[in-house]
Short mmCIF file of C-alpha atoms in Angstrom, two decimals:
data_model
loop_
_atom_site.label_atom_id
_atom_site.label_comp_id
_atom_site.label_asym_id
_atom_site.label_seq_id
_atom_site.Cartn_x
_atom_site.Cartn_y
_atom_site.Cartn_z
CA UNK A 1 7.24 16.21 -49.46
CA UNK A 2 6.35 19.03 -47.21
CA UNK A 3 4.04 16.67 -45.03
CA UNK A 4 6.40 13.70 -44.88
CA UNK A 5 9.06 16.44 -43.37
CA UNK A 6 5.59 17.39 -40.87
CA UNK A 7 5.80 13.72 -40.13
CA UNK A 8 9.49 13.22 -39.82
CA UNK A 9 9.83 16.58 -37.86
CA UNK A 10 7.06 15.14 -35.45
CA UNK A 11 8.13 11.88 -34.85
CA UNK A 12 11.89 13.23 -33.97
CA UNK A 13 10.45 15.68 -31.23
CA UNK A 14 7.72 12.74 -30.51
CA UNK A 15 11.22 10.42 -29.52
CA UNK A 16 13.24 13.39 -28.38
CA UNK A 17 10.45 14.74 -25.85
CA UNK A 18 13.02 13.99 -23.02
CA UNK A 19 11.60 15.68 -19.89
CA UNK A 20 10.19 12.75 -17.52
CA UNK A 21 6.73 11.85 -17.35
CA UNK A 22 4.76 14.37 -14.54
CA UNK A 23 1.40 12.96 -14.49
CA UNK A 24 0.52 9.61 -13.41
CA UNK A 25 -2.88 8.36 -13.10
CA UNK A 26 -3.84 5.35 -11.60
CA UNK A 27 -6.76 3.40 -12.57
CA UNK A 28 -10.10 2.19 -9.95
CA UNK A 29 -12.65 -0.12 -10.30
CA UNK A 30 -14.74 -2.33 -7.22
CA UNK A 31 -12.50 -4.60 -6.05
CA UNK A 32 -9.36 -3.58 -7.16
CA UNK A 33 -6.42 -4.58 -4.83
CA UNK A 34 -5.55 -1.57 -2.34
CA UNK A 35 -1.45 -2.48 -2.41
CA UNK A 36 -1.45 -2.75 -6.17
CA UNK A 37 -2.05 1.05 -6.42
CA UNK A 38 -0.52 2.09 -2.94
CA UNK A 39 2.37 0.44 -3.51
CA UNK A 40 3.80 2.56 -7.38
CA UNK A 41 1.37 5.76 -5.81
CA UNK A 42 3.79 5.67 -2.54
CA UNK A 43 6.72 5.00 -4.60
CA UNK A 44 5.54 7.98 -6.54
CA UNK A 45 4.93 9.92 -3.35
CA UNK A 46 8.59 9.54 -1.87
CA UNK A 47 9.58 11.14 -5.85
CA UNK A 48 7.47 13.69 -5.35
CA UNK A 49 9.81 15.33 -2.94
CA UNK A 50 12.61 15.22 -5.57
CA UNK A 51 10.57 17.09 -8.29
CA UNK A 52 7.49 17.91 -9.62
CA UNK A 53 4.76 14.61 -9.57
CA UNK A 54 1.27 14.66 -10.01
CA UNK A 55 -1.08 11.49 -9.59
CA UNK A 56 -4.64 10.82 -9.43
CA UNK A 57 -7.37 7.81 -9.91
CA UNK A 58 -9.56 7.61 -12.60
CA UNK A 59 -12.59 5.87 -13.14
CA UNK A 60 -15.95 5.68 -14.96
CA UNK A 61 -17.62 7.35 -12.94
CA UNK A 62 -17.18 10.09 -9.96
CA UNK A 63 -18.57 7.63 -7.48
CA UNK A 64 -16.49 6.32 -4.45
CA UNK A 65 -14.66 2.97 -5.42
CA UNK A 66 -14.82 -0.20 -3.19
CA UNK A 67 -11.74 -1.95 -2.68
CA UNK A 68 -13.43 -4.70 -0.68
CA UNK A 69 -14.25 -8.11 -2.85
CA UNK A 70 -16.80 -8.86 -0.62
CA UNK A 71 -19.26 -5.97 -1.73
CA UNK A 72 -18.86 -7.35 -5.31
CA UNK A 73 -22.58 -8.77 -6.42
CA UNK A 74 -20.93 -11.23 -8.60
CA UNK A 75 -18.29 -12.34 -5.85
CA UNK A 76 -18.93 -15.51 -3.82
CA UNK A 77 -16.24 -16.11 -1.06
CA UNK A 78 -14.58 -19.32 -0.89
CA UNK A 79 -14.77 -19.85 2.53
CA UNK A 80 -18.04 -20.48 4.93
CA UNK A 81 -18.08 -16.83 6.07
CA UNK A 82 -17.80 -13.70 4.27
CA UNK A 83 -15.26 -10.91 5.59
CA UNK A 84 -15.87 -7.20 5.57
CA UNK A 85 -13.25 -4.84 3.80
CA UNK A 86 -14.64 -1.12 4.56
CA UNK A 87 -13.26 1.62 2.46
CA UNK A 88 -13.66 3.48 -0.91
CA UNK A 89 -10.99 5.28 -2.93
CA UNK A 90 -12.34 8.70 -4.37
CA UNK A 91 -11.68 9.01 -8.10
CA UNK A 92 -9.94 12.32 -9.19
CA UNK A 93 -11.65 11.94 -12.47
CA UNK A 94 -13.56 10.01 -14.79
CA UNK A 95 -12.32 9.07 -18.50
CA UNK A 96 -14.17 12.09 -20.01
CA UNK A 97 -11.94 14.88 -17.88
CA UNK A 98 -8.85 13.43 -17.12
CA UNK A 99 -6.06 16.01 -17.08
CA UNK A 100 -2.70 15.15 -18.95
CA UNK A 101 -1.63 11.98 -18.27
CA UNK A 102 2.10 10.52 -19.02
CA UNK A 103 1.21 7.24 -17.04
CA UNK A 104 -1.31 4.78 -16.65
CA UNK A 105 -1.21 2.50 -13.55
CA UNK A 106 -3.77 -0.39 -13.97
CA UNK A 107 -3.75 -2.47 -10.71
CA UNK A 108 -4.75 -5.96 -10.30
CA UNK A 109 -7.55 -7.82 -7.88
CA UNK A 110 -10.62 -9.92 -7.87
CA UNK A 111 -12.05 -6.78 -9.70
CA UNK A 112 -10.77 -7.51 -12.98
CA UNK A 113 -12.08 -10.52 -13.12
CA UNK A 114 -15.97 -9.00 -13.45
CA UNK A 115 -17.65 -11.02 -15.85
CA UNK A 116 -18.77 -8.94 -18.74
CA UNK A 117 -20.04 -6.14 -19.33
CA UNK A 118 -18.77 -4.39 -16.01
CA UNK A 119 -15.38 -3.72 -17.33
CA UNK A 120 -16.57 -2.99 -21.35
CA UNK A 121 -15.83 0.58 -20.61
CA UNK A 122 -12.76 0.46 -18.52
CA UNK A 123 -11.52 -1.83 -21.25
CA UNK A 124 -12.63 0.39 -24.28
CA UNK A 125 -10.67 3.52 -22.05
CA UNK A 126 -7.43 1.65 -21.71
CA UNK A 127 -7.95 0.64 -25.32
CA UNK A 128 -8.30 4.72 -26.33
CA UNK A 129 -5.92 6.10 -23.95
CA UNK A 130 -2.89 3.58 -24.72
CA UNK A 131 -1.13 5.53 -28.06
CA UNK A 132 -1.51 9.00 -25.82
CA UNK A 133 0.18 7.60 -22.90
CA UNK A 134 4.16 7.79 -22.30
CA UNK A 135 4.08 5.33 -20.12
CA UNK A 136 1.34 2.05 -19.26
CA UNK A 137 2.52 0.23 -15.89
CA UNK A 138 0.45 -2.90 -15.13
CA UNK A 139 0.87 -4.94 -11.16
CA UNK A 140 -0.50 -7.93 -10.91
CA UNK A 141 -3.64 -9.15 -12.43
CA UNK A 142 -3.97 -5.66 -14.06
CA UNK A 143 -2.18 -7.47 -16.71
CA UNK A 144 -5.40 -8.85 -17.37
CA UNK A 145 -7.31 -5.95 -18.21
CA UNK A 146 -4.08 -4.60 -20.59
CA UNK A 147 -4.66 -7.86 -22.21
CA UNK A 148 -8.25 -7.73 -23.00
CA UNK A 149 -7.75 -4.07 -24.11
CA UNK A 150 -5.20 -5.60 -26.77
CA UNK A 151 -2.18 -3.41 -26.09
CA UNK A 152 -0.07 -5.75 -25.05
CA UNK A 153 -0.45 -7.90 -28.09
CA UNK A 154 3.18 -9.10 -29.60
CA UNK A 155 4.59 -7.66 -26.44
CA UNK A 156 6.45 -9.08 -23.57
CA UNK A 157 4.50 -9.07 -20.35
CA UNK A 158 4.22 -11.00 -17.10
CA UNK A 159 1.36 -11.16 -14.20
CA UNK A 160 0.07 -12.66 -10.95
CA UNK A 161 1.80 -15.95 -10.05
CA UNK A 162 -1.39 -17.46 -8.10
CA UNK A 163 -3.73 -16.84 -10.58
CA UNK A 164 -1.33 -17.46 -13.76
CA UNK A 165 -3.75 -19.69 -16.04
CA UNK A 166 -6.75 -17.32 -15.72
CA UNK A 167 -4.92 -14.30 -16.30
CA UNK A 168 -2.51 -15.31 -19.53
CA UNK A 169 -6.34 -16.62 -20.54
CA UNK A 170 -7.29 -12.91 -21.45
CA UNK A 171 -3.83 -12.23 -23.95
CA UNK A 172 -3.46 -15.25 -26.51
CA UNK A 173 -1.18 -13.03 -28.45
CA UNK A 174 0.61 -11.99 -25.29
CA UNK A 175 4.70 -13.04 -24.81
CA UNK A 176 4.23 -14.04 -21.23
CA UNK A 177 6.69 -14.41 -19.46
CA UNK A 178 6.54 -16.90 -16.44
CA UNK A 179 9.78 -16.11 -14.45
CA UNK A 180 9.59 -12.58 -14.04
CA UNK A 181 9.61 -10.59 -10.75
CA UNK A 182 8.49 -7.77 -13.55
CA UNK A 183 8.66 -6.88 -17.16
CA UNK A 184 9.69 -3.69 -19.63
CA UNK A 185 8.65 -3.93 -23.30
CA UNK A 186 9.09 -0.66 -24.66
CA UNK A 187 7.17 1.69 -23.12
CA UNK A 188 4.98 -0.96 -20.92
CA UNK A 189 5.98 -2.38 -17.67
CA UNK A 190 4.02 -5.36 -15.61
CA UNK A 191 4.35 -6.86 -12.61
CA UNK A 192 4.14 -9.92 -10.89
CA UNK A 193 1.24 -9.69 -8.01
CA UNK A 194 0.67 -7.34 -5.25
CA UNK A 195 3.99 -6.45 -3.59
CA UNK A 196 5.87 -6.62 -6.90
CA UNK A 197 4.09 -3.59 -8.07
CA UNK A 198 6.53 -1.62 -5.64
CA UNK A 199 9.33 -3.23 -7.25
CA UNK A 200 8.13 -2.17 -10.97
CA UNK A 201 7.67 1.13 -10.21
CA UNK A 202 11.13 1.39 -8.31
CA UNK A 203 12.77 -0.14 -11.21
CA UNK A 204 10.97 2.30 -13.60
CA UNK A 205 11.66 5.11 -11.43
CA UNK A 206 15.72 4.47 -11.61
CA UNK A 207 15.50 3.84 -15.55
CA UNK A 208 13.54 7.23 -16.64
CA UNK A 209 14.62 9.51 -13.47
CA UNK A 210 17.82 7.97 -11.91
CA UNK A 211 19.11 5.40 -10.27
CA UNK A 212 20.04 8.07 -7.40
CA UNK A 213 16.13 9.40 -7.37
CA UNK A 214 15.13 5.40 -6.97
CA UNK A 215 17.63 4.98 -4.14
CA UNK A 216 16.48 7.83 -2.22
CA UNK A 217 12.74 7.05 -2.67
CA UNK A 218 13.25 3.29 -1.30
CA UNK A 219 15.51 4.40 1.25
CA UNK A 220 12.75 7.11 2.44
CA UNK A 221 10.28 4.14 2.55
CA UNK A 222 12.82 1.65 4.02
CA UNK A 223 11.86 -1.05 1.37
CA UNK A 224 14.32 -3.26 0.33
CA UNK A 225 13.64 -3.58 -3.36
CA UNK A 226 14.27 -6.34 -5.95
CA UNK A 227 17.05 -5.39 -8.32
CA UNK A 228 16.68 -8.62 -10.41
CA UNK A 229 14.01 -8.87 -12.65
CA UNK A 230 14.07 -12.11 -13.53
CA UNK A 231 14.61 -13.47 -10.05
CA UNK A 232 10.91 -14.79 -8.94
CA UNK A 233 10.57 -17.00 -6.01
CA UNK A 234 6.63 -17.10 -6.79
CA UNK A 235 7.00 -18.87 -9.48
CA UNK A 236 9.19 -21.41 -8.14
CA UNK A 237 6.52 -21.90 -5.44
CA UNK A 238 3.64 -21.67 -7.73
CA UNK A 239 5.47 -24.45 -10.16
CA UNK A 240 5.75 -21.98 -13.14
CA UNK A 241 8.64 -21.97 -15.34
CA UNK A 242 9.83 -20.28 -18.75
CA UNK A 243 9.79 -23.37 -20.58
CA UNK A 244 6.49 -24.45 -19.57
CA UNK A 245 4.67 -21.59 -19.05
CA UNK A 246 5.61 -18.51 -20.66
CA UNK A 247 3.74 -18.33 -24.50
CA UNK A 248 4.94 -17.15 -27.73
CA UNK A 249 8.65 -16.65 -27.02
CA UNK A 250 11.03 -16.19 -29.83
CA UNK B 1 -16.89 -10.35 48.49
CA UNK B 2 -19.20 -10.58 46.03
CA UNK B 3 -18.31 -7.45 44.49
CA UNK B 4 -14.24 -8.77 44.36
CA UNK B 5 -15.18 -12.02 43.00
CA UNK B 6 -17.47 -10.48 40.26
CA UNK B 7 -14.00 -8.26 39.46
CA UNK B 8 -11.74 -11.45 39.54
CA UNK B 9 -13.98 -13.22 37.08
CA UNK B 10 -14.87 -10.82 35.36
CA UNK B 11 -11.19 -10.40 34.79
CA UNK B 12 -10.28 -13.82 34.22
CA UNK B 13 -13.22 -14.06 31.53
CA UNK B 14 -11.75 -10.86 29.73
CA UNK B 15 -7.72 -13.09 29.98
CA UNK B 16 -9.31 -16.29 28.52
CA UNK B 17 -11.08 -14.84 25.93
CA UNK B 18 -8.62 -16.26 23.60
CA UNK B 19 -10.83 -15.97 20.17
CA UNK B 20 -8.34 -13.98 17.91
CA UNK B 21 -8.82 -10.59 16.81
CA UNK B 22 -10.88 -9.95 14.10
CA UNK B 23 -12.14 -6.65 13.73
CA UNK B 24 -9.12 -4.01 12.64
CA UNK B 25 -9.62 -0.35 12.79
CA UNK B 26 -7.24 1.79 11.07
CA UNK B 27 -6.93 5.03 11.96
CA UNK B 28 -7.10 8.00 9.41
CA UNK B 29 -5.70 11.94 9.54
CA UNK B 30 -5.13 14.42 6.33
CA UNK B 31 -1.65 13.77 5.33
CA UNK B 32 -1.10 10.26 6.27
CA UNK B 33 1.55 7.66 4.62
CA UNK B 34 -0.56 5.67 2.34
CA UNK B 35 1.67 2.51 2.50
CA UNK B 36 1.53 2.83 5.95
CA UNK B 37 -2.29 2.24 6.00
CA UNK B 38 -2.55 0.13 3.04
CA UNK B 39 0.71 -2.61 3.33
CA UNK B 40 -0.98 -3.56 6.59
CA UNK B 41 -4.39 -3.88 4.97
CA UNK B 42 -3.59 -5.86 2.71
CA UNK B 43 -2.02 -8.51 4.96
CA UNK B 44 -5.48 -8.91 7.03
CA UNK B 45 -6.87 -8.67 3.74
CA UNK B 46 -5.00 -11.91 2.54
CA UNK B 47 -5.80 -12.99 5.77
CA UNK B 48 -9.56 -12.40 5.46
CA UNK B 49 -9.59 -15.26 3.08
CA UNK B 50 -8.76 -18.13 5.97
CA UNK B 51 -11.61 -16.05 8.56
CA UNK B 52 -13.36 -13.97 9.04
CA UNK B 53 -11.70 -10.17 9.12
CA UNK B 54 -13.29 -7.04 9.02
CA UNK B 55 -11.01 -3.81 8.43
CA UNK B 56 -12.59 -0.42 8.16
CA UNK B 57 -11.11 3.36 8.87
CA UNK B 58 -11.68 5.56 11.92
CA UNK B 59 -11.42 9.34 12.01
CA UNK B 60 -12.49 12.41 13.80
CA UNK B 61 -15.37 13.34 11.05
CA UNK B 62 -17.21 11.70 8.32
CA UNK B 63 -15.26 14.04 5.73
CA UNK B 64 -12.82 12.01 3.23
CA UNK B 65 -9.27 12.24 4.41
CA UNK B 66 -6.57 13.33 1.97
CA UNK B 67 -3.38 11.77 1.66
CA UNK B 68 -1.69 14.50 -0.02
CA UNK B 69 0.98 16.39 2.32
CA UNK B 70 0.45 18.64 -0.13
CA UNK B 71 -2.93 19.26 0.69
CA UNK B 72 -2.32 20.80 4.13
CA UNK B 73 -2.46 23.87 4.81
CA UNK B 74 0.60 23.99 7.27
CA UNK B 75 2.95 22.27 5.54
CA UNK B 76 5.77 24.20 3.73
CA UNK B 77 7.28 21.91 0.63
CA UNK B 78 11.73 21.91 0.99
CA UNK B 79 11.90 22.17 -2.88
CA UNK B 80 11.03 24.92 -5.23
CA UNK B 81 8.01 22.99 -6.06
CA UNK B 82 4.72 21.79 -4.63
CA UNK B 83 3.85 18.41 -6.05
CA UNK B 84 -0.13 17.30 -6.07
CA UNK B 85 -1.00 13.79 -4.95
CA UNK B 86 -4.41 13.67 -5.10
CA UNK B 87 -6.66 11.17 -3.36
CA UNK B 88 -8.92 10.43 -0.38
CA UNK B 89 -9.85 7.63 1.56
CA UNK B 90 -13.43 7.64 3.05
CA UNK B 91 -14.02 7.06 6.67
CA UNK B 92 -16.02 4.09 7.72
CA UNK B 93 -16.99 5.68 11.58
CA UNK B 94 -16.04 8.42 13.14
CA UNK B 95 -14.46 8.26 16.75
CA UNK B 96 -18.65 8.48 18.12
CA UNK B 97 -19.49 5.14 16.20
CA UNK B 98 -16.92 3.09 15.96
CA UNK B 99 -18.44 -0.64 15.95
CA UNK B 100 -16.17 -3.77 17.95
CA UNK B 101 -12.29 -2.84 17.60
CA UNK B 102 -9.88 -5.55 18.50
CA UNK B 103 -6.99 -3.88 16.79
CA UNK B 104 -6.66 -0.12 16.19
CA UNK B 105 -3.23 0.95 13.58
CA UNK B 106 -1.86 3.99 13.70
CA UNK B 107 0.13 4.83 10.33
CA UNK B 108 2.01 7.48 10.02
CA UNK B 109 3.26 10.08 7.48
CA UNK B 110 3.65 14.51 7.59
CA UNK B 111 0.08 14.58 8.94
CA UNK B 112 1.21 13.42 12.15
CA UNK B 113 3.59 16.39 12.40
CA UNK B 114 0.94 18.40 12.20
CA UNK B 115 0.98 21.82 15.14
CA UNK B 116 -1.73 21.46 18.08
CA UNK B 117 -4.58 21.19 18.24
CA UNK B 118 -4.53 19.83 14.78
CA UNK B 119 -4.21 16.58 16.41
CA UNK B 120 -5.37 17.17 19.63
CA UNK B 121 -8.75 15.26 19.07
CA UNK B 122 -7.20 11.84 17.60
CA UNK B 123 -4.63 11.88 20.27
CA UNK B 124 -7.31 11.82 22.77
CA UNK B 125 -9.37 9.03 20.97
CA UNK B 126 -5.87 6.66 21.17
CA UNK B 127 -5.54 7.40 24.80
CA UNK B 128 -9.41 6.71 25.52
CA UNK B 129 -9.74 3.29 23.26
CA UNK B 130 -6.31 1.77 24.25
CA UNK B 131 -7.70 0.35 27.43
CA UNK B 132 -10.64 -1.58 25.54
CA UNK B 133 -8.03 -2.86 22.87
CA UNK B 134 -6.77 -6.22 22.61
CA UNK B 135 -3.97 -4.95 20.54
CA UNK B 136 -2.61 -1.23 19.23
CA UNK B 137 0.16 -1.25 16.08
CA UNK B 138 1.97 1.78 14.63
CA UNK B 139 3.23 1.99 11.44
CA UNK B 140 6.82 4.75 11.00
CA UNK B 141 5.66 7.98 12.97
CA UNK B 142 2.33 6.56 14.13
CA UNK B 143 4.32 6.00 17.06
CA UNK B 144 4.79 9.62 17.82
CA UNK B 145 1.11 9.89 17.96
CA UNK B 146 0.79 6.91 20.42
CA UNK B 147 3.52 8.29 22.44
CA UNK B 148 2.08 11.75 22.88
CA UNK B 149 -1.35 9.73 23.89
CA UNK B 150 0.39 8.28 26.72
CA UNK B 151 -0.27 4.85 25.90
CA UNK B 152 3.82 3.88 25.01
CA UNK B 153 5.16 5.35 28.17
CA UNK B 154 7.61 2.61 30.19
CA UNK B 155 7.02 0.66 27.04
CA UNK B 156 9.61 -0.46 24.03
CA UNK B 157 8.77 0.88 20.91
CA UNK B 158 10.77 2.04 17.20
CA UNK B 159 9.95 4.25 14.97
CA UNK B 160 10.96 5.47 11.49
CA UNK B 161 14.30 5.75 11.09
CA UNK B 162 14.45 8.86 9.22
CA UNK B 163 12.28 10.67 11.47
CA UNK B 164 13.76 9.00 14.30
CA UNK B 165 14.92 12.51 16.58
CA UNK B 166 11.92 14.18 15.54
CA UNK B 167 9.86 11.43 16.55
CA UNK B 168 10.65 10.06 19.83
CA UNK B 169 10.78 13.46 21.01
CA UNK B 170 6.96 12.87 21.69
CA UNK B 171 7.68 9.76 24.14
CA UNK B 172 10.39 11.21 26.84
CA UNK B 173 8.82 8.05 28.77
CA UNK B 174 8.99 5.84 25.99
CA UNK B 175 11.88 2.87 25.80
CA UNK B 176 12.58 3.39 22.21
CA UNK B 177 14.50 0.84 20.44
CA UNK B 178 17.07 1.91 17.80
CA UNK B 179 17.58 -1.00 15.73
CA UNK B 180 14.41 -2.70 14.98
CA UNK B 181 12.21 -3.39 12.15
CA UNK B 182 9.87 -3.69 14.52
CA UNK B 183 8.89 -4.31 18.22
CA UNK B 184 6.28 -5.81 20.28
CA UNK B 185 6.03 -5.38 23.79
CA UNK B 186 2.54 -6.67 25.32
CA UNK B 187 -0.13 -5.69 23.14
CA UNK B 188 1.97 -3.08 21.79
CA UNK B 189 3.28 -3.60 18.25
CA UNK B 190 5.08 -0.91 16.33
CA UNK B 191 7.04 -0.50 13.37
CA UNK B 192 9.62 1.16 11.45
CA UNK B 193 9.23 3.24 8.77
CA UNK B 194 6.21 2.72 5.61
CA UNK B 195 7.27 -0.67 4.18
CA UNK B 196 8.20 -2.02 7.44
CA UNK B 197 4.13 -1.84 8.52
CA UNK B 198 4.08 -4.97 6.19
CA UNK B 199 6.58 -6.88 8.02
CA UNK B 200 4.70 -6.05 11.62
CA UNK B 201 1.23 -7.27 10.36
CA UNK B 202 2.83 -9.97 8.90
CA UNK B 203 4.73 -11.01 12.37
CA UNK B 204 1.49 -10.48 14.17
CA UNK B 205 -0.45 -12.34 12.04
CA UNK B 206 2.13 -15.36 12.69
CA UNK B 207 2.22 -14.80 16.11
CA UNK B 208 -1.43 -14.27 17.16
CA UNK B 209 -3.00 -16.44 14.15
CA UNK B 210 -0.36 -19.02 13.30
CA UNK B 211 2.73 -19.13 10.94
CA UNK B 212 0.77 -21.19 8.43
CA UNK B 213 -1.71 -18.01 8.07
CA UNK B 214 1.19 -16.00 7.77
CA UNK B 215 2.94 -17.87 4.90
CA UNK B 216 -0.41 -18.00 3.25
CA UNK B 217 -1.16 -14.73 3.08
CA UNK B 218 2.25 -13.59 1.95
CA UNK B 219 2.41 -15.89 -0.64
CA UNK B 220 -0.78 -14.71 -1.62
CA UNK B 221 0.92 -11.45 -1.92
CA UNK B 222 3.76 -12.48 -3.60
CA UNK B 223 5.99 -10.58 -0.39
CA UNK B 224 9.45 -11.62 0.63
CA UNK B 225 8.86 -10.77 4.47
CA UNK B 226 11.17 -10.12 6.83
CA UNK B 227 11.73 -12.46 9.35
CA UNK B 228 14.07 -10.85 12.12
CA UNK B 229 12.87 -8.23 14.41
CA UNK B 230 16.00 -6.69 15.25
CA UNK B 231 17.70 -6.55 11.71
CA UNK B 232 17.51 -2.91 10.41
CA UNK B 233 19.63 -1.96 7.58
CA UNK B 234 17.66 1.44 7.90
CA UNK B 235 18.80 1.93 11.29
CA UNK B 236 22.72 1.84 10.29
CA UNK B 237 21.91 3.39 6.90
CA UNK B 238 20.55 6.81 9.05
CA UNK B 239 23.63 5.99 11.68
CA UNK B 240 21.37 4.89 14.40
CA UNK B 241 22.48 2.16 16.82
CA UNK B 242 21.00 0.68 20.11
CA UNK B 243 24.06 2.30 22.24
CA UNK B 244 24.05 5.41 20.85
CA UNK B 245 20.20 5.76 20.01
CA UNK B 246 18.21 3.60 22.08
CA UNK B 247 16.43 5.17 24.77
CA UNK B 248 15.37 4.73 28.38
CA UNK B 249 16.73 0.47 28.51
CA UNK B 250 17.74 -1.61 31.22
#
């Protein structure tokens, strides 16, 4: 009886723990797309003026990561030429010293689609880190990676327009959702690609801080945000629609 | 005669070299606005898909540059608080190296408020490359350091609206232009503030490349863009107008 109180006790301070997430850490690996994590880390950024933020990247390994698809070995460009995308983000820290961490970012790109095993232990980390988190934020094809990691099982979720079909590939158990400029299902929000990973993190940023905090933080980056989450022009141009295309719904 | 016809060829060769631009230097200082350098990016890295692009970072030193205003040692946080946004981005080439440039950006962010001679060397580099540029772009107070290079003077130009006083104090010369989202004036192109260095590389991209690259590449990035110059909610959200604010016109 004693222990069940424990439990009870626990979980109450667990769901009363009211003072907003701190520490956000944003996942790298090669290839990742540099305005998936610039875009929440800058919305982040402009907060950070209105109270105490912290973020970081995290990574395997300490080593510089490419953002550039074209240095990917595995990577062959479409076209009859191959551009040149200089630049490295430096990881904070790797999976094995990561300070605390209320947030996960995971952003999207060519990256996660790294044929096996060059994600296994990005994968296996998200898999770990997911019931300690407050917070897991996907943009764009980061989705993916969620997906493989099975947290987003049974849970609502949306992703990358363009590449749709390969993505919703990774989650059979997912509930995509196909019209969705982004996506909360309890404590996980995704995005649709690139750009709409400002919008998330606005619209998460006026849900668990304020409305007031978002409004200042857009207007300091003169962005225009999305207040509709279900309004998505992509995938009206990309011919996606709930009835066709989202899965397991209802 | 020899010598003047040399010149006027030589000068009519350099006119009707009328290959677009492909390689993009972006330009890197502790403290800069990470959307600033990345939003841009990303558009020639959408656009790197239809041709061949190469993007890569410039700075005074090898050393990685932090993003973090936080990080510097001059800044004083306004809060009770100093917030840590950690992160680096690694230089390609230093100012000694730099391989073919046809575009150099300038983003902006705290770093560039940073006291002389913090600057001093960077400012120098702008008003020694401009001349063998085919194009320069600034990104919110990236303008401030192109206007204390010298290279906006007698030329229109905006700026973050925000910042706006504190800002075009650096270009007494400079015909600064209130109520724009951006501006281009010869092979000047500058923005407003952070999100609006989207909408310039965007524009350029439509203008230099074509429209059809342009709609591409923000589909591919799932970005709304904004298609009017001159329409600035940011400017009449900070109170600025072209009569009141505008400097230097007519």
């Amino acid at each position: 009886m004693r222990g069940l109180t424990f439990l009870l006790l626990a979980g109450i301070a667990s769901c009363e723990n009211t003072s907003p997430p701190a520490n956000i850490g944003i996942l790298l690996f090669p290839g990742f797309q540099p305005l998936d994590v610039i875009g929440p880390l800058d919305v982040f950024n402009a907060l950070s003026i209105q109270r105490y933020i912290h973020t970081f990247f995290v990574s395997p390994t300490s080593t510089p990561v490419p953002f550039g698809a074209y240095t990917l070995p595995w990577f062959t460009p479409t076209g009859n030429f191959s551009s040149e995308l200089e630049g490295s983000f430096i990881p904070s820290y790797t999976f094995d010293n990561i300070p605390p961490m209320d947030i996960l970012i995971i952003p999207g790109g060519i990256g996660t689609r790294a044929p096996s095993p060059r994600l296994d232990e990005t994968i296996k980390f998200v898999r770990d880190v997911y019931p300690k988190l407050g917070y897991l934020m996907t943009v764009c094809t980061g989705s993916g990676i969620a997906a493989r990691a099975g947290v987003l099982d049974g849970k609502k979720a949306t992703t990358n327009k363009l590449s749709w079909a390969q993505t919703i590939a990774h989650g059979p158990k997912v509930k995509w959702v196909a019209e969705a400029r982004w996506v909360k299902d309890g404590n996980i929000w995704s995005s649709s690609g690139v750009s709409a990973g400002i919008d998330v993190a606005v619209a998460f940023v006026a849900e668990i801080y304020s409305e007031a905090a978002a409004v200042k933080a857009t207007n300091m980056l003169e962005y225009e945000r999305h207040t509709n989450a279900t309004d998505d022009p992509f995938a009206i141009l990309y011919g996606l629609t709930n009835e066709k295309n989202s899965t397991n719904q209802g």
